[in-house]
mmCIF file of C-alpha atoms in Angstrom:
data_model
loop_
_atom_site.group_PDB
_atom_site.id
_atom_site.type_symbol
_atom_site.label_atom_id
_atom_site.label_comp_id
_atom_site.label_asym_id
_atom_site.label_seq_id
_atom_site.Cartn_x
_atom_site.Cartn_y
_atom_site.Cartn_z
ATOM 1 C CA UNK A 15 9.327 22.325 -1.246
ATOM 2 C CA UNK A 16 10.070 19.069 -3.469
ATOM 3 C CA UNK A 17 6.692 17.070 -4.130
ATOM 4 C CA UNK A 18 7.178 13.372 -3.637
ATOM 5 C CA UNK A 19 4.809 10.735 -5.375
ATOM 6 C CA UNK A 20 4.776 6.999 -5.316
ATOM 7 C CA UNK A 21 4.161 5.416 -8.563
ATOM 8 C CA UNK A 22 2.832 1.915 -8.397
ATOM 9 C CA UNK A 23 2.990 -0.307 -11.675
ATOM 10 C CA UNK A 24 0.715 -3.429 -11.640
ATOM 11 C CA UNK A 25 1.651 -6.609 -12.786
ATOM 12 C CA UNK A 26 -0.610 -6.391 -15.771
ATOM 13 C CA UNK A 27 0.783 -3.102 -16.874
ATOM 14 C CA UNK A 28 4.491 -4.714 -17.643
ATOM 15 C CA UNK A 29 2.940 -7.822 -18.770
ATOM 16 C CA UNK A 30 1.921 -9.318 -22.090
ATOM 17 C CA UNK A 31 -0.718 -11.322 -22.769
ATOM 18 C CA UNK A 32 1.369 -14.531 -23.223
ATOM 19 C CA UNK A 33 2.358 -13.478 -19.376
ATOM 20 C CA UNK A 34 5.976 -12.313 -19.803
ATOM 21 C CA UNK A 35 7.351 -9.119 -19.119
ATOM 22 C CA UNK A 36 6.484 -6.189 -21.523
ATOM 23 C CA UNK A 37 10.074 -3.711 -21.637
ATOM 24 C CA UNK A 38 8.237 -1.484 -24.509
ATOM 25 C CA UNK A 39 6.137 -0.681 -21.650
ATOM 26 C CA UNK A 40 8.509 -0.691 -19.245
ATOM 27 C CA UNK A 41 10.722 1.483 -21.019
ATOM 28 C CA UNK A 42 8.352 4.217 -21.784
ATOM 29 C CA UNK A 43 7.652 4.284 -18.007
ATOM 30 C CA UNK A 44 10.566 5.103 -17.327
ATOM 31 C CA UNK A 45 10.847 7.599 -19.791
ATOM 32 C CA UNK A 46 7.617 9.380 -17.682
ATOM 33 C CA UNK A 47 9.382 9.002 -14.643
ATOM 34 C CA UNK A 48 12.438 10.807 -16.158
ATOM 35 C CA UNK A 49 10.663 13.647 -17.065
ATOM 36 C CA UNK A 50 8.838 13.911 -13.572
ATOM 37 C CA UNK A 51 12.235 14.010 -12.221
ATOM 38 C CA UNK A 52 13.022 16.883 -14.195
ATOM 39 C CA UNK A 53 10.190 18.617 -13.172
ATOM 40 C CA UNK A 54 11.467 18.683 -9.175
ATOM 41 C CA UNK A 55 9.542 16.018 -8.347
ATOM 42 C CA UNK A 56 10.918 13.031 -6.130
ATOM 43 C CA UNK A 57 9.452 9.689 -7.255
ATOM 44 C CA UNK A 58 9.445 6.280 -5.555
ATOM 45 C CA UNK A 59 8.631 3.260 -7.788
ATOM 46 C CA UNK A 60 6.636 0.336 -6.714
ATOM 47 C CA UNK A 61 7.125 -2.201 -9.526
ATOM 48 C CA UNK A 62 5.787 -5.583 -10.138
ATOM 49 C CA UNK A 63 7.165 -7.702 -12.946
ATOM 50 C CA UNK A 64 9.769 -10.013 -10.770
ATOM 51 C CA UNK A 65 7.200 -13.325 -11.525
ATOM 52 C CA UNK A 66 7.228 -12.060 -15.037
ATOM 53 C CA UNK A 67 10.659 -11.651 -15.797
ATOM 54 C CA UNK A 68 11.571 -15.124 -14.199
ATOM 55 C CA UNK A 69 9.297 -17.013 -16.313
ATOM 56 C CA UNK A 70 10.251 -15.260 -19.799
ATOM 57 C CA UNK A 71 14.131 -16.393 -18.629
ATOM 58 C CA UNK A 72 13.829 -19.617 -17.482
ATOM 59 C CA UNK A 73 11.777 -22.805 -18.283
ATOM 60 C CA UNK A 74 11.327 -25.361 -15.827
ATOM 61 C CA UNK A 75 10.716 -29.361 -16.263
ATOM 62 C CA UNK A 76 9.164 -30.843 -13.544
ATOM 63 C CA UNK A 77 5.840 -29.935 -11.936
ATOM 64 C CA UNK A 78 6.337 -27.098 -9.179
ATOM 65 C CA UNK A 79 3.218 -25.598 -6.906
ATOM 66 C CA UNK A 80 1.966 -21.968 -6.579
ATOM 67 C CA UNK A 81 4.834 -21.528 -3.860
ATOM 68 C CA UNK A 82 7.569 -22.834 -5.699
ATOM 69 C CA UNK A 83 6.600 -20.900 -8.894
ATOM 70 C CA UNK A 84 6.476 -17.393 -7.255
ATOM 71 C CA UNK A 85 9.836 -18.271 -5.059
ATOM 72 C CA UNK A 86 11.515 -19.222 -7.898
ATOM 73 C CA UNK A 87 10.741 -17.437 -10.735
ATOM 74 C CA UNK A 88 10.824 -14.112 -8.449
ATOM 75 C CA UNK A 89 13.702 -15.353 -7.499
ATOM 76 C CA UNK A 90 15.311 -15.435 -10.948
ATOM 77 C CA UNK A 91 13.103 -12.660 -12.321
ATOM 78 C CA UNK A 92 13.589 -10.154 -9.815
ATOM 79 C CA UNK A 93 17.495 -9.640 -10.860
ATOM 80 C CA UNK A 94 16.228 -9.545 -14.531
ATOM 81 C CA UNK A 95 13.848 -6.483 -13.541
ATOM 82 C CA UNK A 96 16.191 -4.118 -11.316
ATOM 83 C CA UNK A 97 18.535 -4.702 -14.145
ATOM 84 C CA UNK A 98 16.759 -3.592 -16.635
ATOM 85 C CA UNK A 99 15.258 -0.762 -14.758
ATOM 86 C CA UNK A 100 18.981 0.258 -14.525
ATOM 87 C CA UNK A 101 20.118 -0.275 -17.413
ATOM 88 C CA UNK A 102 16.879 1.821 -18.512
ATOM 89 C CA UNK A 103 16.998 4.258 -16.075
ATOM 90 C CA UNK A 104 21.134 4.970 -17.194
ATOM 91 C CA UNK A 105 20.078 6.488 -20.100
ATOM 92 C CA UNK A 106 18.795 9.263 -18.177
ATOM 93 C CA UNK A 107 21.509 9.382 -15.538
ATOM 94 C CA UNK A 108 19.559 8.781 -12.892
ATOM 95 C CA UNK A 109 20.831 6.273 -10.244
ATOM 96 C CA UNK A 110 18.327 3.653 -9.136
ATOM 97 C CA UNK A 111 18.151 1.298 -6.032
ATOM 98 C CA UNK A 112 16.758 -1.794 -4.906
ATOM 99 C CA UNK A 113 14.307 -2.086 -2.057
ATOM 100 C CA UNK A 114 12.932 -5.330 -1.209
ATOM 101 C CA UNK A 115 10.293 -5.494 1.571
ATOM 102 C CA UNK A 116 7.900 -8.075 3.330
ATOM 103 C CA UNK A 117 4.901 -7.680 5.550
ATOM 104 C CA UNK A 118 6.987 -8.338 8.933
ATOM 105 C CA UNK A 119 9.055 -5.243 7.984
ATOM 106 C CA UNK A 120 5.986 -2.910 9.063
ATOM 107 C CA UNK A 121 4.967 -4.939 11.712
ATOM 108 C CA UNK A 122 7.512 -3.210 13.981
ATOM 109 C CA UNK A 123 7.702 0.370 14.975
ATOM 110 C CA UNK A 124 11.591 -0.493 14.522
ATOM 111 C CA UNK A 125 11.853 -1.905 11.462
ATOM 112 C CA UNK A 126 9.530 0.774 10.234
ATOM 113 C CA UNK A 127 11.898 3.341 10.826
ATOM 114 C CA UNK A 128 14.721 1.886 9.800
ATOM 115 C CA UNK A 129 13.002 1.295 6.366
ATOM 116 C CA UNK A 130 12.093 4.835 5.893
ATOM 117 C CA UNK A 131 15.707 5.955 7.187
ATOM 118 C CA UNK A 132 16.577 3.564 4.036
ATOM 119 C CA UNK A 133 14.593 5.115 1.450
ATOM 120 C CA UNK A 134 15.255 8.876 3.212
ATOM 121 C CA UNK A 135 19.037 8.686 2.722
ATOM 122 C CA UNK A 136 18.638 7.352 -1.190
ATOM 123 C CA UNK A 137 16.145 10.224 -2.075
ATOM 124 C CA UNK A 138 18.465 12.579 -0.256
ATOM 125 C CA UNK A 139 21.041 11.457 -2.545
ATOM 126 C CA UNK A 140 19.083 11.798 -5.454
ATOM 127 C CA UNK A 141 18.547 7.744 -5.739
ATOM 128 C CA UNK A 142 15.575 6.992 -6.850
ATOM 129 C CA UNK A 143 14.056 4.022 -5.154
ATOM 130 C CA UNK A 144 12.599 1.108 -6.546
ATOM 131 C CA UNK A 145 10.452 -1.297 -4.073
ATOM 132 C CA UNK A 146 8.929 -5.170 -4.276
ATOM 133 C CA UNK A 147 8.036 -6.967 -2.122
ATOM 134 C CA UNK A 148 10.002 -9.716 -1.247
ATOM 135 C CA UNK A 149 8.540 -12.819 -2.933
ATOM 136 C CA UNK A 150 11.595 -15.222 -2.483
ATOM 137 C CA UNK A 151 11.041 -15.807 1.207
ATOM 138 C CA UNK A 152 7.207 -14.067 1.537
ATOM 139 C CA UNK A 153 4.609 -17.331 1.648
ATOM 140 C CA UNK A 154 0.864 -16.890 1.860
ATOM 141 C CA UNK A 155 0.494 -16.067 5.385
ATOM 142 C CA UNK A 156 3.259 -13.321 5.411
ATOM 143 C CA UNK A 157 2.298 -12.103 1.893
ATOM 144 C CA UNK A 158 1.170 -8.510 0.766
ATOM 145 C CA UNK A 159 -2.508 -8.444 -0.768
ATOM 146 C CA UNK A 160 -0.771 -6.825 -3.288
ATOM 147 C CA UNK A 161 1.627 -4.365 -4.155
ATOM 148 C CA UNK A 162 -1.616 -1.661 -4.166
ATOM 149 C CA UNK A 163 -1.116 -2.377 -0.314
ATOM 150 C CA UNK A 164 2.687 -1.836 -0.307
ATOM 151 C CA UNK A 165 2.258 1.164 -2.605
ATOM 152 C CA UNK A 166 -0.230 2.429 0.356
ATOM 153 C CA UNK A 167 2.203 1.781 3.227
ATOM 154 C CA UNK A 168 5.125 3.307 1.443
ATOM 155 C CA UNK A 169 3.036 6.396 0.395
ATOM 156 C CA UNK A 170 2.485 6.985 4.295
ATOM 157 C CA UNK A 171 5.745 5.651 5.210
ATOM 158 C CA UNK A 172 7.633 8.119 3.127
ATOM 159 C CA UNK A 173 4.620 11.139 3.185
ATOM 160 C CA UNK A 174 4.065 11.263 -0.027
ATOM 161 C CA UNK A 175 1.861 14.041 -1.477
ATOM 162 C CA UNK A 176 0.267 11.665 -4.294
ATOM 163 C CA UNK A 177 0.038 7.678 -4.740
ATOM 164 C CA UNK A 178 -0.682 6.978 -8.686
ATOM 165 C CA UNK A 179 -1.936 3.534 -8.870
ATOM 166 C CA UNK A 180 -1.349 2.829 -12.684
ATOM 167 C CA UNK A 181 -3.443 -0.659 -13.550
ATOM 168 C CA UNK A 182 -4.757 -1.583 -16.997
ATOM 169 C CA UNK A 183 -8.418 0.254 -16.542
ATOM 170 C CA UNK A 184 -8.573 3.888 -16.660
ATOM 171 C CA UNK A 185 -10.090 4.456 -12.668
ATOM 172 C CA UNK A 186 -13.007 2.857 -11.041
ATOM 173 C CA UNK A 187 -16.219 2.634 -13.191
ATOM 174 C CA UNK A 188 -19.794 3.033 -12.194
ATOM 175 C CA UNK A 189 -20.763 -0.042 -13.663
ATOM 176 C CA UNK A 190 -18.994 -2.936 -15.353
ATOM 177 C CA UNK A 191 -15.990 -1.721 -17.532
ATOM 178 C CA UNK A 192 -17.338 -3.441 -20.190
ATOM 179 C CA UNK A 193 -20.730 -2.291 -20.013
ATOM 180 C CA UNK A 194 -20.571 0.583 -22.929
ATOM 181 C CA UNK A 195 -23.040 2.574 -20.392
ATOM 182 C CA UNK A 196 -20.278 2.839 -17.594
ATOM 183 C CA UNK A 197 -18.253 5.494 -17.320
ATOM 184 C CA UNK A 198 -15.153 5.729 -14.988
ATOM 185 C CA UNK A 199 -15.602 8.267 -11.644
ATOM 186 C CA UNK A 200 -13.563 11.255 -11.930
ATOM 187 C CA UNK A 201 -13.051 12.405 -8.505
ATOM 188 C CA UNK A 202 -14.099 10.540 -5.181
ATOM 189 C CA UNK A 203 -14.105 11.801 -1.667
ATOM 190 C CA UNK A 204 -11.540 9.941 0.741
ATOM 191 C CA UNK A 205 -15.091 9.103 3.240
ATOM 192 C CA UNK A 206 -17.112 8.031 0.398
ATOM 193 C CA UNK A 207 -17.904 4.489 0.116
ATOM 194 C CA UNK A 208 -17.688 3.324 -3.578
ATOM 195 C CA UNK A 209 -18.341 -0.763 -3.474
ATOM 196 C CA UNK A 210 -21.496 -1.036 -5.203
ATOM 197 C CA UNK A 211 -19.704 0.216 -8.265
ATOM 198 C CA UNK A 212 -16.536 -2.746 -7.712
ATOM 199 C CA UNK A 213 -16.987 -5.887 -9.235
ATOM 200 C CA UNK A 214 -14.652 -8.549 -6.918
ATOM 201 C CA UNK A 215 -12.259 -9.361 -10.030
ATOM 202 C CA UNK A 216 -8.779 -10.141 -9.628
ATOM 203 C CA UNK A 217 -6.413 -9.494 -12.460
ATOM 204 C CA UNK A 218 -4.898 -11.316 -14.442
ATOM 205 C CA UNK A 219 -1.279 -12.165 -13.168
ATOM 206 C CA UNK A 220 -1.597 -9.787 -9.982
ATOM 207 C CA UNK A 221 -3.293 -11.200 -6.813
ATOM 208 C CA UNK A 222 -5.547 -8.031 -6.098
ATOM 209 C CA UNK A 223 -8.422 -6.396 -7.872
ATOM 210 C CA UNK A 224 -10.267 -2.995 -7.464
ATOM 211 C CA UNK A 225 -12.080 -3.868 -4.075
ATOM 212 C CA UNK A 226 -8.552 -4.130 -2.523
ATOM 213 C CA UNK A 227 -6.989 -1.021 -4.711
ATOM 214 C CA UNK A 228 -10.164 1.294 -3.885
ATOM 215 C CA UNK A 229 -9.708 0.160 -0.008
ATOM 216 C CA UNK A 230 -6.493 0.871 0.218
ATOM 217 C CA UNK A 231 -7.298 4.388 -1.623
ATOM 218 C CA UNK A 232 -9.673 5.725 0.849
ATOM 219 C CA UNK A 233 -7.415 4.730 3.645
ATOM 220 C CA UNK A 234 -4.744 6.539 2.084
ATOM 221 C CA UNK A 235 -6.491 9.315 0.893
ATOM 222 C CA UNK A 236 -8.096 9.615 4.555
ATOM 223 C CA UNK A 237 -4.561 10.237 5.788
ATOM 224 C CA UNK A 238 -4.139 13.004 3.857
ATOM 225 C CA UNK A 239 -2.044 11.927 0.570
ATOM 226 C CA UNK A 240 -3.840 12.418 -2.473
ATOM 227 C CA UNK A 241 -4.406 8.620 -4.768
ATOM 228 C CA UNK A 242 -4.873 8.372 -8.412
ATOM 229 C CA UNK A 243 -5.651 5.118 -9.952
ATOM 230 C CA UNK A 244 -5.478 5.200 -13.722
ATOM 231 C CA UNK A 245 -4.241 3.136 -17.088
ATOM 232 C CA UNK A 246 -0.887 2.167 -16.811
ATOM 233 C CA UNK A 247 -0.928 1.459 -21.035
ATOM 234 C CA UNK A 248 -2.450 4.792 -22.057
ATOM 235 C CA UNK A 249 0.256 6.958 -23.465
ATOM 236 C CA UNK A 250 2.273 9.691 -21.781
ATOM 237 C CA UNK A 251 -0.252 8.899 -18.441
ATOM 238 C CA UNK A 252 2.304 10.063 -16.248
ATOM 239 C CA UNK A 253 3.033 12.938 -17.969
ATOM 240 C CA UNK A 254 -0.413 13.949 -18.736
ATOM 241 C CA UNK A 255 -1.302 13.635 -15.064
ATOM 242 C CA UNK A 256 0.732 16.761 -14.397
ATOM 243 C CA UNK A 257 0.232 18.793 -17.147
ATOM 244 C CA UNK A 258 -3.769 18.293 -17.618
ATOM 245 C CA UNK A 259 -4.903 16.535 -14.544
ATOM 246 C CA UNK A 260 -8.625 17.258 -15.356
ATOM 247 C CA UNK A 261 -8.457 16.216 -19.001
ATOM 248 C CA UNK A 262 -6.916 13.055 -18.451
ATOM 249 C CA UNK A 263 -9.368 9.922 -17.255
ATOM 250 C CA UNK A 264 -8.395 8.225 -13.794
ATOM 251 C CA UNK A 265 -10.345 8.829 -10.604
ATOM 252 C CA UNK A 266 -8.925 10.582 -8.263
ATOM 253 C CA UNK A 267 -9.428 10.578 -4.065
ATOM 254 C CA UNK A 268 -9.551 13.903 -2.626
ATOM 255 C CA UNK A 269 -7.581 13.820 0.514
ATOM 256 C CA UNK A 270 -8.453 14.452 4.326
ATOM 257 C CA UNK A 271 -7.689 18.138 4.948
ATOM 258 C CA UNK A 272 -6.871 16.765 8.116
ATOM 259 C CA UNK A 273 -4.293 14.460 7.397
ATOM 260 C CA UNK A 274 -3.039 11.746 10.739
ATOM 261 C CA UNK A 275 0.370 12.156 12.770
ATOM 262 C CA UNK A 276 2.806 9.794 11.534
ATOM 263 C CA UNK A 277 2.621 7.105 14.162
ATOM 264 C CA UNK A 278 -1.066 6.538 12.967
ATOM 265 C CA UNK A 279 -0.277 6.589 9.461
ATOM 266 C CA UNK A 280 1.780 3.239 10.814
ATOM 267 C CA UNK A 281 -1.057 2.126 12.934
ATOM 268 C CA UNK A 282 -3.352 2.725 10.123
ATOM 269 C CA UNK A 283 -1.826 -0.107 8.327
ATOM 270 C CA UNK A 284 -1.030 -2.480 11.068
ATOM 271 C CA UNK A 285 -4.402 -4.316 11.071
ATOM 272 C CA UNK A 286 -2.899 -7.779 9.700
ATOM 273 C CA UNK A 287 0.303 -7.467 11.913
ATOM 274 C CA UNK A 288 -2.060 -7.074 14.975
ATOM 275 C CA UNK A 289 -0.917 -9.688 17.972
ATOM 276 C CA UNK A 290 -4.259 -9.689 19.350
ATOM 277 C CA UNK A 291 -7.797 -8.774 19.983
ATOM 278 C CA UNK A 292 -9.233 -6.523 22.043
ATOM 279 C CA UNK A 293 -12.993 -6.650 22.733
ATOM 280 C CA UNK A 294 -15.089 -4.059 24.170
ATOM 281 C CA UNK A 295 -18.517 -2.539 26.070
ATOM 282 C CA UNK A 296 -21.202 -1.053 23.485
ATOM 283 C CA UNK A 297 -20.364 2.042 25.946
ATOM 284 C CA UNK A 298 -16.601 2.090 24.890
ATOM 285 C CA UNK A 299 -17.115 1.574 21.083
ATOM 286 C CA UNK A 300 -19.604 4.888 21.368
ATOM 287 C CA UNK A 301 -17.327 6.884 22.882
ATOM 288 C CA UNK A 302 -14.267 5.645 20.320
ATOM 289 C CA UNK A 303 -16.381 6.760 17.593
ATOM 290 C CA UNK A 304 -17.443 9.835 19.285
ATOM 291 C CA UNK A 305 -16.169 13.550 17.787
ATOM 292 C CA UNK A 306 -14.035 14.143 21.099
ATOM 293 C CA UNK A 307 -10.234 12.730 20.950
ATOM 294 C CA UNK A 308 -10.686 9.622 23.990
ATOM 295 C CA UNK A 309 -8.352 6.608 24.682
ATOM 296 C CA UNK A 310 -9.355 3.464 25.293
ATOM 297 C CA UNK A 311 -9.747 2.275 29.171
ATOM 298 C CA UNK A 312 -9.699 -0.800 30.480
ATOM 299 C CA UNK A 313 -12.995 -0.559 32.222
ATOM 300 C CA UNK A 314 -14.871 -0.548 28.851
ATOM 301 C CA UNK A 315 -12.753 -3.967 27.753
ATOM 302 C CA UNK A 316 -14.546 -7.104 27.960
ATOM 303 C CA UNK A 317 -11.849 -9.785 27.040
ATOM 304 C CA UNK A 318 -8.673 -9.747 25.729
ATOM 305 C CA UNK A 319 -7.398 -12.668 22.950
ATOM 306 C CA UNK A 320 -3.908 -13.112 21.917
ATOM 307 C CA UNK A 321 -0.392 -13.582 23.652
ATOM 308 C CA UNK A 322 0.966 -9.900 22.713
ATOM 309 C CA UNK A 323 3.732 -7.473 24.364
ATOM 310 C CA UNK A 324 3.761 -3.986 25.722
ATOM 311 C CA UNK A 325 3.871 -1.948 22.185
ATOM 312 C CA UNK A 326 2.597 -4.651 19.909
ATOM 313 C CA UNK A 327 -0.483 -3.762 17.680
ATOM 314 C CA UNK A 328 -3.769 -5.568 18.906
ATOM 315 C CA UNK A 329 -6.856 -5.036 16.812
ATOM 316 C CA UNK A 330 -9.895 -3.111 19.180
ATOM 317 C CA UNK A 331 -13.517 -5.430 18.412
ATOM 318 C CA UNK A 332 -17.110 -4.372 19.267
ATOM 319 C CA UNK A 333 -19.892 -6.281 20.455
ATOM 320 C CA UNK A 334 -21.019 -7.577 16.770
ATOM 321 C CA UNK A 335 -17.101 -8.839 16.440
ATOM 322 C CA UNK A 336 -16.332 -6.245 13.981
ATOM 323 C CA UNK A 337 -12.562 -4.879 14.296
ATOM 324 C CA UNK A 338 -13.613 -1.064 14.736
ATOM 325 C CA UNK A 339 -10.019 -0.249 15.413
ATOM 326 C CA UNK A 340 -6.599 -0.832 15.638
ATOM 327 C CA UNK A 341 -3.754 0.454 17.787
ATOM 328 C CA UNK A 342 -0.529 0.102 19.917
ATOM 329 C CA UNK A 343 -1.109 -1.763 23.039
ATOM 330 C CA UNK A 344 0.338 -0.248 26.507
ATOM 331 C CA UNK A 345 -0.293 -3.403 28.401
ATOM 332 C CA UNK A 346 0.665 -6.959 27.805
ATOM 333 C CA UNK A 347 -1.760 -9.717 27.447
ATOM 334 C CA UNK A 348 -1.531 -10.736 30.353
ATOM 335 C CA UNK A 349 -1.076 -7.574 32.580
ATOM 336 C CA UNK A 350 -4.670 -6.155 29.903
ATOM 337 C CA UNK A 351 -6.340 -9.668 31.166
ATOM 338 C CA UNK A 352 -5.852 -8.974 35.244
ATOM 339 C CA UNK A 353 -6.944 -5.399 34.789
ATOM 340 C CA UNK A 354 -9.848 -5.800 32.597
ATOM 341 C CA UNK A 355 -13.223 -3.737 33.703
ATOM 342 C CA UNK A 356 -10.894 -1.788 36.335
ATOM 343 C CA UNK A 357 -10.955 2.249 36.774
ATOM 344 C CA UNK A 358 -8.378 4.732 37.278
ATOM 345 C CA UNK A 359 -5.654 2.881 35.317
ATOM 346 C CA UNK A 360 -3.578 3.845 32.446
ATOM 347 C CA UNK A 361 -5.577 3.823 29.181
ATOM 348 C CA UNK A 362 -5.189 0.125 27.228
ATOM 349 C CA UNK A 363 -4.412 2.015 24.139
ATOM 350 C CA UNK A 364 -3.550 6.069 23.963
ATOM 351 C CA UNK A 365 -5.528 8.057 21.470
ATOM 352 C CA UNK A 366 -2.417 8.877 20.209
ATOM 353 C CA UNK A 367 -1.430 5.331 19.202
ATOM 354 C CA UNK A 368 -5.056 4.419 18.014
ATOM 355 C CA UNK A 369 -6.572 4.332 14.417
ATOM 356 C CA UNK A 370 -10.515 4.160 14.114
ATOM 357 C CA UNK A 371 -11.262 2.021 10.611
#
């Protein structure tokens, strides 16, 4: 069997300090993921570098806001980036293809599918994917966190056996990366909490930092695909990651032996594309969180918030108005409302369709 890994590149790995795009770096990337290809493995590339690329080719001469930057240069950038990832990636003979995604494209069980039918065919075909999200018509609302949380949902998407998140640290330290006393965490369980260690620091030209890449780890990790975060700039990373995987710094997240079904690999990640809110009984949230597989009934709901369809993801809340859950409604808002505290009904959401965070 052919392992598949998703490789995602940060923004401030194929970026120079003057905030234009790095192809040194790029280029020796590629030269990893030529050799990984060699070795049987199927890759799938998450790249940033579209923002990047756009403002190294194009200087503009009036005042534009935050919007207008990222549309634009992504815009222009974007074309810059796939082409030189071809052009790069030509050298080697391998055949390359575009993929660009927004948040609305997983909020669907449809448009889910068709994505990974997508991506299917090119690997099938021996194309190697290459994925962004969609900055050009994505605004703040509809946005990614980052591409750590596209890498995530593509990884489960596509079951992947390993995400490698490559920023520009080498894993998640125990103190501050600075700090000459910290030293980065090998290996981390996909249940263990790690955010005392995280400082809440964004990088530089990307819009996440390692709260949101170690969150979207664990979750990943908890589904059963293995994560690696590691430096992007450190030579041969890639390569060494294969070949001496215990000699090479990164931390890694052990995976859940027990990996989820895919449907709730998809629910798993459909938290910000919920439709509405579903509160319920101190009674109900015990029994969610129980060992023994239950659904969720309507006569442990307390109120329902939202205008949402049969199928459409709703977010479950407890008492304290934490979101404890998330799944795949089988009621409508207003069909959940009139049966609310009633017995002996359909469950609200199936156990099958329903993600515990």
């Amino acid at each position: 069997m052919r392992k598949r890994i998703v490789v995602k590149i940060g923004s401030n790995v194929l970026t120079r300090k003057d905030g234009k795009l790095d192809v040194t770096r790029m280029s020796a990337i590629v030269d990893q993921i030529a050799w990984l290809r060699k070795q049987g493995i199927e890759v799938i590339l998450v790249s940033s570098g579209a923002m990047a690329s756009g403002r190294s080719e194009f200087q503009v001469d009036k005042k534009l806001d935050a919007v207008e930057q990222r549309q634009l240069f992504s815009a222009i950038g974007q074309v810059k980036l796939i082409n030189l990832y071809y052009d790069l990636f030509r050298e080697y003979g391998i055949h390359v293809g575009q993929v660009l995604t927004m948040k609305e494209n997983f909020s669907s069980r449809s448009l889910y599918l068709n994505q990974r039918a997508c991506m299917e065919v090119m690997l099938q075909n021996d194309i190697l994917p290459i994925v962004n999200e969609n900055d050009t018509v994505s605004v703040t609302e509809l946005m990614f966190t980052d591409n750590d949380e596209l890498s995530g949902l593509i990884a489960a998407m596509m079951d992947a056996d390993t995400l490698v998140i490559l920023s520009n640290v080498d894993g998640i330290y125990n103190g501050a990366p600075d700090n000459p006393h910290s030293r980065v965490i090998p290996m981390v369980n996909h249940d263990r909490d790690l955010s005392e260690y995280i400082l809440d620091e964004k990088s530089d030209f990307g819009r996440g930092g390692m709260i949101t890449k170690c969150s979207i780890a664990r979750k990943v990790a908890d589904e059963g695909i293995r994560v690696i975060i590691a430096n992007g700039k450190t030579e041969n990373i890639l390569i060494n990651l294969v070949e001496q995987p215990q000699e090479t710094m990164r931390t890694e997240f052990v995976p859940n032996p027990s990996p989820t079904s895919n449907v709730k690999k998809w629910i798993a990640h459909s938290e910000s594309f919920a439709k509405g809110r579903i509160h319920i009984n101190r009674k109900a949230a015990d029994a969610l969180a129980g060992k023994k597989a239950v659904s969720l009934l309507l006569v442990g709901v307390t109120a329902v918030e939202g205008d949402f369809d049969e199928g459409d993801i709703v977010n479950i809340v407890a008492e304290d108005g934490k979101v404890i859950g998330v799944g795949r409604s089988s009621y409508s808002s207003e069909e959940a409302r009139s049966h609310i505290g009633q017995h002996d009904l359909k469950p609200v959401v199936h156990y099958d369709y329903l993600y515990m965070e």
